[in-house]
Short mmCIF file of C-alpha atoms in Angstrom, two decimals:
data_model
loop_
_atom_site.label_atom_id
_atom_site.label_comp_id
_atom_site.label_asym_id
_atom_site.label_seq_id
_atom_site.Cartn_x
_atom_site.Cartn_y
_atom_site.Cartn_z
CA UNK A 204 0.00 0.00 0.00
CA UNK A 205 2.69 2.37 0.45
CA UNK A 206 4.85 3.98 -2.62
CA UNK A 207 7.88 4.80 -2.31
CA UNK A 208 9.32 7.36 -4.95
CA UNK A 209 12.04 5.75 -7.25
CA UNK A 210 14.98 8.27 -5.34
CA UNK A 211 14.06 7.46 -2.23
CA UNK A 212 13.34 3.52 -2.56
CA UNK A 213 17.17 4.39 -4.31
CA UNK A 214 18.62 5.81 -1.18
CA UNK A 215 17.01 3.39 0.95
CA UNK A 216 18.53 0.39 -0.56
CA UNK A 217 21.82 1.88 -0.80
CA UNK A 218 21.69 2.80 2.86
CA UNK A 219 22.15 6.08 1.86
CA UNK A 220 20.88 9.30 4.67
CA UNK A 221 17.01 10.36 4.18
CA UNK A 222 14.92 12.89 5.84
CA UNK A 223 11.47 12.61 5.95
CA UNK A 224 9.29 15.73 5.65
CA UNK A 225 5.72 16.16 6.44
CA UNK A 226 2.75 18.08 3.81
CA UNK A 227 0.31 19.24 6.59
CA UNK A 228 2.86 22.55 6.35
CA UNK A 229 2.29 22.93 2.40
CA UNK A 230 -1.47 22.51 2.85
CA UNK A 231 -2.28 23.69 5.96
CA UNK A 232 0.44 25.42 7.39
CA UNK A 233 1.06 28.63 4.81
CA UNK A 234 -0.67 30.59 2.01
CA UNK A 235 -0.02 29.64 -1.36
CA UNK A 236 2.56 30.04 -3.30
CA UNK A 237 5.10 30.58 -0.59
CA UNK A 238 3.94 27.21 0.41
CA UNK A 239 5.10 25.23 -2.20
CA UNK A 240 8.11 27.74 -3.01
CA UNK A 241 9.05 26.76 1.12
CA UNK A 242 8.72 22.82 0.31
CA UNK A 243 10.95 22.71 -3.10
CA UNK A 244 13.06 24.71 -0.89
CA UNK A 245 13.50 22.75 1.96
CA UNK A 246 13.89 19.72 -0.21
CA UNK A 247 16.83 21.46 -1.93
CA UNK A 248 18.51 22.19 1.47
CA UNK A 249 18.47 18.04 2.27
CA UNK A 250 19.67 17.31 -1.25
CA UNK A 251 22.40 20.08 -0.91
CA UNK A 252 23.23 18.84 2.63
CA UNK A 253 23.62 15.07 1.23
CA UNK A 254 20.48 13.64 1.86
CA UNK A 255 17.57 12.29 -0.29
CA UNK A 256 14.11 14.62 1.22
CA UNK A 257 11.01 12.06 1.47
CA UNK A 258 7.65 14.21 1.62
CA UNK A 259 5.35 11.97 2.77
CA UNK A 260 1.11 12.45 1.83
CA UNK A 261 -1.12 10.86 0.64
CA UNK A 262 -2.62 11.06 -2.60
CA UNK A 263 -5.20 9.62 -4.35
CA UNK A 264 -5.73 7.02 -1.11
CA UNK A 265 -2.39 5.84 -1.53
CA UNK A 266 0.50 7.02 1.36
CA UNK A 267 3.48 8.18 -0.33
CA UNK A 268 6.72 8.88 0.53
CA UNK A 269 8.32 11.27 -2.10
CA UNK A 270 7.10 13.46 -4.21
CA UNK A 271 7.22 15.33 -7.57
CA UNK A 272 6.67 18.66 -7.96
CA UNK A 273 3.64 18.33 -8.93
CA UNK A 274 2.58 16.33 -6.40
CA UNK A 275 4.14 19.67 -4.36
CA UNK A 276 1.89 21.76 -6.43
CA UNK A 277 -1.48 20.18 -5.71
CA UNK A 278 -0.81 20.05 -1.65
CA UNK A 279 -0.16 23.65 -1.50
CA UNK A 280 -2.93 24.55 -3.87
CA UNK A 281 -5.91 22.43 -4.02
CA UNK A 282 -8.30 23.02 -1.08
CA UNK A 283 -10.36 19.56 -0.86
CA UNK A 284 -6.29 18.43 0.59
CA UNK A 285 -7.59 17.45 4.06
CA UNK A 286 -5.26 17.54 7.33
CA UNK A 287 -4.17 13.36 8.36
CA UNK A 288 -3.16 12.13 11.46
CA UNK A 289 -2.56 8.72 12.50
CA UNK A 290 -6.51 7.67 13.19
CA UNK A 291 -7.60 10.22 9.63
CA UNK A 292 -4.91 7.61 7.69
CA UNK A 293 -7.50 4.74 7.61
CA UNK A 294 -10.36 6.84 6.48
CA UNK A 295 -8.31 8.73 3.82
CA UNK A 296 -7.06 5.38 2.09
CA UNK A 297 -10.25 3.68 1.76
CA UNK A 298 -11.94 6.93 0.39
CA UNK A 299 -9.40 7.43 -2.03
CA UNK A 300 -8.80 11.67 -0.92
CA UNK A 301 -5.69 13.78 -0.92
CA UNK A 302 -4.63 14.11 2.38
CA UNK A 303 -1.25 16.46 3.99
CA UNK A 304 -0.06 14.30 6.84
CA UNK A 305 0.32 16.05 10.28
CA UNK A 306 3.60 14.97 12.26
CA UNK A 307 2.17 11.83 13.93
CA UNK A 308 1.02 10.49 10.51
CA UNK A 309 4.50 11.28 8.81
CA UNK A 310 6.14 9.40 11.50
CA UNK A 311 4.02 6.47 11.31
CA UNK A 312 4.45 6.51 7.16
CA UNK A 313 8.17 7.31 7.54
CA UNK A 314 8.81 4.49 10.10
CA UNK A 315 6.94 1.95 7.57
CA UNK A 316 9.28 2.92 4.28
CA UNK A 317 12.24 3.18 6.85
CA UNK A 318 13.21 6.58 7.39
CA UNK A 319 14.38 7.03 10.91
CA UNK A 320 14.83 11.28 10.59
CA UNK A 321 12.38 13.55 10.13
CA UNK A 322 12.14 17.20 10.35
CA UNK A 323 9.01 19.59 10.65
CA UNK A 324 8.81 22.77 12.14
CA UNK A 325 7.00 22.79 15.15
CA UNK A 326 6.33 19.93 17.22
CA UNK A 327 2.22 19.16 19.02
CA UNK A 328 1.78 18.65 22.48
CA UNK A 329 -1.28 19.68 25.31
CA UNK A 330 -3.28 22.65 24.54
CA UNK A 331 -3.72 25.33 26.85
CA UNK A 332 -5.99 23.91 29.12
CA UNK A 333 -5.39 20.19 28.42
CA UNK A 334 -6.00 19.31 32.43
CA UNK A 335 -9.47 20.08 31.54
CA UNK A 336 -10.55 19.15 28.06
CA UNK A 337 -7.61 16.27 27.63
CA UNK A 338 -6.87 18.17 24.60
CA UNK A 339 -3.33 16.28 23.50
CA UNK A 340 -1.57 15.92 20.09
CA UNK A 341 -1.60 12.32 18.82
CA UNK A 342 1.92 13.30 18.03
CA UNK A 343 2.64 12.55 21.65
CA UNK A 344 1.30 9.12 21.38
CA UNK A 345 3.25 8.50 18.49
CA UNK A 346 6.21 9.28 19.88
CA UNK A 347 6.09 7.11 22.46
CA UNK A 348 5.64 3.79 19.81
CA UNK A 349 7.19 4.67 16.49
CA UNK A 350 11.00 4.76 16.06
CA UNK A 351 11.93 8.04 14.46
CA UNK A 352 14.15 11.07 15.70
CA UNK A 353 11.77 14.35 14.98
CA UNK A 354 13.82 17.63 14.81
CA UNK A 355 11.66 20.33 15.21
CA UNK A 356 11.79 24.00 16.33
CA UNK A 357 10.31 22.86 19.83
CA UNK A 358 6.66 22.71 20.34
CA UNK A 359 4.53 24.98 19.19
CA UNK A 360 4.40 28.46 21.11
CA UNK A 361 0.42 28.24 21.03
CA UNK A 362 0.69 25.04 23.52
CA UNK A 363 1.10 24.36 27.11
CA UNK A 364 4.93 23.15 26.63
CA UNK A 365 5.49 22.63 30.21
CA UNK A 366 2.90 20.02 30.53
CA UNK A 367 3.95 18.78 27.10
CA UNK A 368 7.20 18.37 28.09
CA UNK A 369 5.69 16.47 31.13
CA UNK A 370 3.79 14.34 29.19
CA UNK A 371 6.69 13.72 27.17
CA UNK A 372 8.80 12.81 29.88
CA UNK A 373 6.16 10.08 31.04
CA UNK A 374 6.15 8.33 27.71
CA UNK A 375 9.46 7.57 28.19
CA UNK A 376 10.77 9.98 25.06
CA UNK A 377 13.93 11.36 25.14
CA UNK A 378 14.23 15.24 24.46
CA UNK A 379 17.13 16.99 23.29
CA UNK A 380 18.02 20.35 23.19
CA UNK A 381 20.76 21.23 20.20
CA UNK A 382 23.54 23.75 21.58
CA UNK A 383 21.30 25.24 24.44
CA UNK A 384 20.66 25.13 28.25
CA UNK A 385 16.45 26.16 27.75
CA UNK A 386 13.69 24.41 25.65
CA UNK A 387 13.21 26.83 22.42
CA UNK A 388 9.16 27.83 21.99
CA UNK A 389 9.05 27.77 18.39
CA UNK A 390 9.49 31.24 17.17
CA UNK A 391 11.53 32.09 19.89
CA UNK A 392 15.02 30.61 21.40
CA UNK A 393 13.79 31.03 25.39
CA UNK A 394 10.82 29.22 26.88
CA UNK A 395 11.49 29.58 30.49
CA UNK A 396 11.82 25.50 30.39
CA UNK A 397 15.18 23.62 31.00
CA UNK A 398 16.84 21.82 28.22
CA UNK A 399 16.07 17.89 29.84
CA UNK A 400 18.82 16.86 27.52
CA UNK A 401 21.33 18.64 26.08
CA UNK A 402 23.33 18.02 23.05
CA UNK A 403 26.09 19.62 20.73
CA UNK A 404 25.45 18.46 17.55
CA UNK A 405 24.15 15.94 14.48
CA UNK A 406 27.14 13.17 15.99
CA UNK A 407 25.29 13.29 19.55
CA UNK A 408 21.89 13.11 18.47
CA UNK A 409 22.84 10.30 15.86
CA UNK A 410 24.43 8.48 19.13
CA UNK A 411 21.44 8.69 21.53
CA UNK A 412 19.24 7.26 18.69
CA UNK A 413 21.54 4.17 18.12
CA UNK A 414 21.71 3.43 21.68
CA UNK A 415 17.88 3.70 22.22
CA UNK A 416 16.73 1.91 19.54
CA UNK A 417 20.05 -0.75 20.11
CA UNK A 418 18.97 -1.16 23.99
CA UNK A 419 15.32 -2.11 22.43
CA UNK A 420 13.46 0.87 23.48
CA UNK A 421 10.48 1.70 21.03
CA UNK A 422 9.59 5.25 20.35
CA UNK A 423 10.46 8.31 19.05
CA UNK A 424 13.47 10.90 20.08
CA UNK A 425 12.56 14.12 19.98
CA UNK A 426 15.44 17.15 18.76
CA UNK A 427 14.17 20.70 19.45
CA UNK A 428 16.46 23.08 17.06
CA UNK A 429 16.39 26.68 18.67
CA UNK A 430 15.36 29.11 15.67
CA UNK A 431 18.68 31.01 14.70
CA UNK A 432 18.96 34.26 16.92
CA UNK A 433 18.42 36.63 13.80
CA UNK A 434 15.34 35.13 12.77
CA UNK A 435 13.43 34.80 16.55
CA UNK A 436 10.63 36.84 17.57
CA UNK A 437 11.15 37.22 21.59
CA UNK A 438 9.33 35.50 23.78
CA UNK A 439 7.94 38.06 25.29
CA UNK A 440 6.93 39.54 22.49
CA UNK A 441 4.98 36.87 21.38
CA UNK A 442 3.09 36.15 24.47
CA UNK A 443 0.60 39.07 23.90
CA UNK A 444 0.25 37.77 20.42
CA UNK A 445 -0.82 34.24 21.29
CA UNK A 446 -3.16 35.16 24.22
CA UNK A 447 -4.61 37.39 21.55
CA UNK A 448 -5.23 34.43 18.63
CA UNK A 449 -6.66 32.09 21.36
CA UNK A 450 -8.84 34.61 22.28
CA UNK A 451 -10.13 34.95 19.13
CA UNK A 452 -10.16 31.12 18.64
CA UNK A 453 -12.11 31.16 21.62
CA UNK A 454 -14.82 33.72 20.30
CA UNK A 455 -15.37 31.84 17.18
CA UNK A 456 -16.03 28.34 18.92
CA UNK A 457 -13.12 26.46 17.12
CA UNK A 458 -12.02 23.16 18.40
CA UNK A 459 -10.21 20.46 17.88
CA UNK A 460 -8.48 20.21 14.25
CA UNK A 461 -9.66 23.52 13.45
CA UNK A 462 -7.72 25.28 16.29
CA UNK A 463 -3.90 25.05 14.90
CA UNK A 464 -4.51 26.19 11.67
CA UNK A 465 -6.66 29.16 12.80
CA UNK A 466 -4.24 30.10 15.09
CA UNK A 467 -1.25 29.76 12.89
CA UNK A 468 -2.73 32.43 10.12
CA UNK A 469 -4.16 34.89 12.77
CA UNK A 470 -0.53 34.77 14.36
CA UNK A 471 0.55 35.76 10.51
CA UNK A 472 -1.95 38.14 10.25
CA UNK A 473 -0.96 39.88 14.03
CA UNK A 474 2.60 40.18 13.21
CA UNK A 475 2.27 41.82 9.59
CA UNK A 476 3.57 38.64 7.87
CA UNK A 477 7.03 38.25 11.05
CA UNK A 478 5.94 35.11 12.13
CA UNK A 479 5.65 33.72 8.80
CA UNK A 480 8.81 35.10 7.97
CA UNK A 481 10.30 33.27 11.15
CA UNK A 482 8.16 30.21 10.52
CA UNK A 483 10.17 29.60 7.48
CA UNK A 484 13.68 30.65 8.86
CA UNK A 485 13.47 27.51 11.58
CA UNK A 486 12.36 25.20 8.85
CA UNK A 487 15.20 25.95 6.95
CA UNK A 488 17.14 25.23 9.88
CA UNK A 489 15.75 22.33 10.89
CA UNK A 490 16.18 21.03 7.29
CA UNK A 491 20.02 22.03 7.53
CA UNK A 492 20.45 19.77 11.18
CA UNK A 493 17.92 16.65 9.93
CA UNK A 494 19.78 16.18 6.71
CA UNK A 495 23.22 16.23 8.93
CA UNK A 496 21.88 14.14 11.82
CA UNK A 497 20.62 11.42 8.92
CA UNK A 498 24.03 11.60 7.35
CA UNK A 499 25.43 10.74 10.75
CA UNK A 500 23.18 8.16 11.31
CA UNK A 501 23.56 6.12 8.14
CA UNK A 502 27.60 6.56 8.71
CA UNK A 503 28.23 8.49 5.70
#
C-alpha cells in the first residue's frame, strides 16, 4: 500500500541518509505560493546537505513517501487536501482523498518505508488547558511507539509546553536540546523550560538514537532546534500575540483540528507577515540539522 518514490526507494537500498518531511505545512500550514516555493526549498537544502528529502502524503488514497513537484503543487494549492493524522490515515485510504499528513502520521508513514529522521517545524503537544478538556496531540502518542528522531523548532508556542514536556517525559521519550541550556518555543530561542537533555550536535543526536533503539526501546526521540537568533521573535513579544489568537479562537467556537490552523494564520496576520517570515527561517534550519543528523546516522 505504500509507494515509495524511485529516489528514495534508491537511497534506501543503498543505505544512503534520508529525511522525511511532512505536507500538513504545504497545505495547511502557509498561504499559497510561498507554500510550495518553502517545500521545493527545503527539499533542496536536504539534497544540498547530502540527503535524499522524502515528503510523505497521501494522494489519491495511496501514502506516499516522495514526491514530484507536482505532487508539491497540488498540496499547496488544491483546497479539498484534508489535514491526516494517524486515526484520519484509515479513512483517507479507503476513500481514495488527498490528504497532507500532520507529524504523527508522517512518522508512522516514515517508520513503515524506513526513514528514521524527520524534520518539521514545530512539534504538538497539550493545549492550553489540556487538564481540563484532555486536549493532547496524537503526536505525543506517536512518539512514544514509532521509532523516528523528529527535529523540530520545539513545540509549538500556542501550547502548554510545560505540561507537554511532562507528558513527554512520562512516555518515556527522550528530548534533546541542540547547543542550548532552555527548551526553544518555536518562534523564539527562550521558553522559560530547562533543556532535559542537552546536546552539541548531528554526531550526539545520531548516538542517543543508536543506543535507544540498540537497547530495544520503542519510540520516538525528539530534537528541538532553537530558531537562529536573527530570525526569533522574543518571547515576550509573542506572548501578547498568542493570548490574543486564542482569544479569538475562543470567540469563534473552534475546536479540535480547526484550532492550529486558525491560530497559525491569525498569528501571521498579528505580526504583519514576522511570524511567517520566522516560521520559514526555523524550517530551513531544521532542514540544515535533519539532513546532517541522517548523514550521521547512516555513517556516511
Amino acid at each position: 500500500m505504500l509507494t515509495l518514490s524511485d529516489e528514495v526507494a534508491a537511497a534506501l537500498a543503498e543505505g544512503r541518509p534520508v529525511v522525511a518531511l511532512e505536507s500538513t505545512i504545504i497545505s495547511h500550514g502557509m498561504p499559497y505560493p510561498r507554500n510550495v516555493e518553502m517545500a521545493v526549498e527545503v527539499e533542496g537544502i536536504v539534497r544540498d546537505a547530502g540527503a535524499t528529502p522524502a515528503t510523505v502524503a497521501v494522494l489519491g488514497g495511496r501514502p506516499r513517501v516522495g514526491l514530484t513537484p507536482e505532487d508539491l503543487e497540488l498540496l499547496a494549492s488544491d483546497p479539498g487536501v484534508t489535514k491526516v493524522s494517524r486515526r484520519d490515515l484509515p479513512y483517507v485510504v479507503a476513500r481514495g482523498l488527498h490528504g497532507a499528513t500532520t507529524v504523527a502520521a508522517t512518522m508512522r508513514l516514515a517508520a513503515l518505508a524506513g526513514v528514521r529522521t524527520f524534520v518539521t517545524g514545530g512539534l504538538g503537544g497539550a493545549h492550553r488547558g489540556a487538564q481540563q478538556t484532555f486536549d493532547l496531540s496524537a503526536d505525543l502518542t506517536e512518539l512514544a511507539v514509532t521509532d523516528v528522531a523528529v527535529v523540530s523548532a520545539g513545540v509549538k508556542s500556542i501550547l502548554d509546553i510545560g505540561l507537554t514536556l511532562e507528558a513527554l517525559e512520562t512516555l518515556g521519550v527522550p528530548v534533546l536540546v541542540e547547543g542550548s541550556d532552555e527548551f526553544p518555543s518555536f518562534y523564539s530561542r527562550s521558553s522559560g523550560h530547562g533543556a532535559p537533555m542537552r546536546v552539541d550536535g548531528a554526531a550526539e543526536v545520531a548516538a542517543v538514537m543508536r543506543a535507544k533503539w540498540d537497547l530495544g526501546l520503542a519510540g520516538g526521540v525528539v530534537v528541538a532546534n532553537p530558531v537562529p537568533v536573527a530570525d526569533e521573535i522574543p518571547a515576550a513579544e509573542m506572548d501578547g500575540v498568542i493570548a490574543r489568537a486564542l482569544a479569538d479562537a475562543d470567540d469563534r467556537g473552534l475546536r479540535g483540528k480547526e484550532v492550529t490552523p486558525y491560530l497559525l494564520g491569525r498569528i501571521v496576520e498579528l505580526t504583519d507577515g514576522a511570524s511567517l517570515t520566522t516560521n520559514i527561517a526555523l524550517v530551513r534550519h531544521n532542514a540544515r540539522l535533519g539532513a546532517a543528523i541522517a548523514r550521521e546516522y547512516a555513517g556516511c
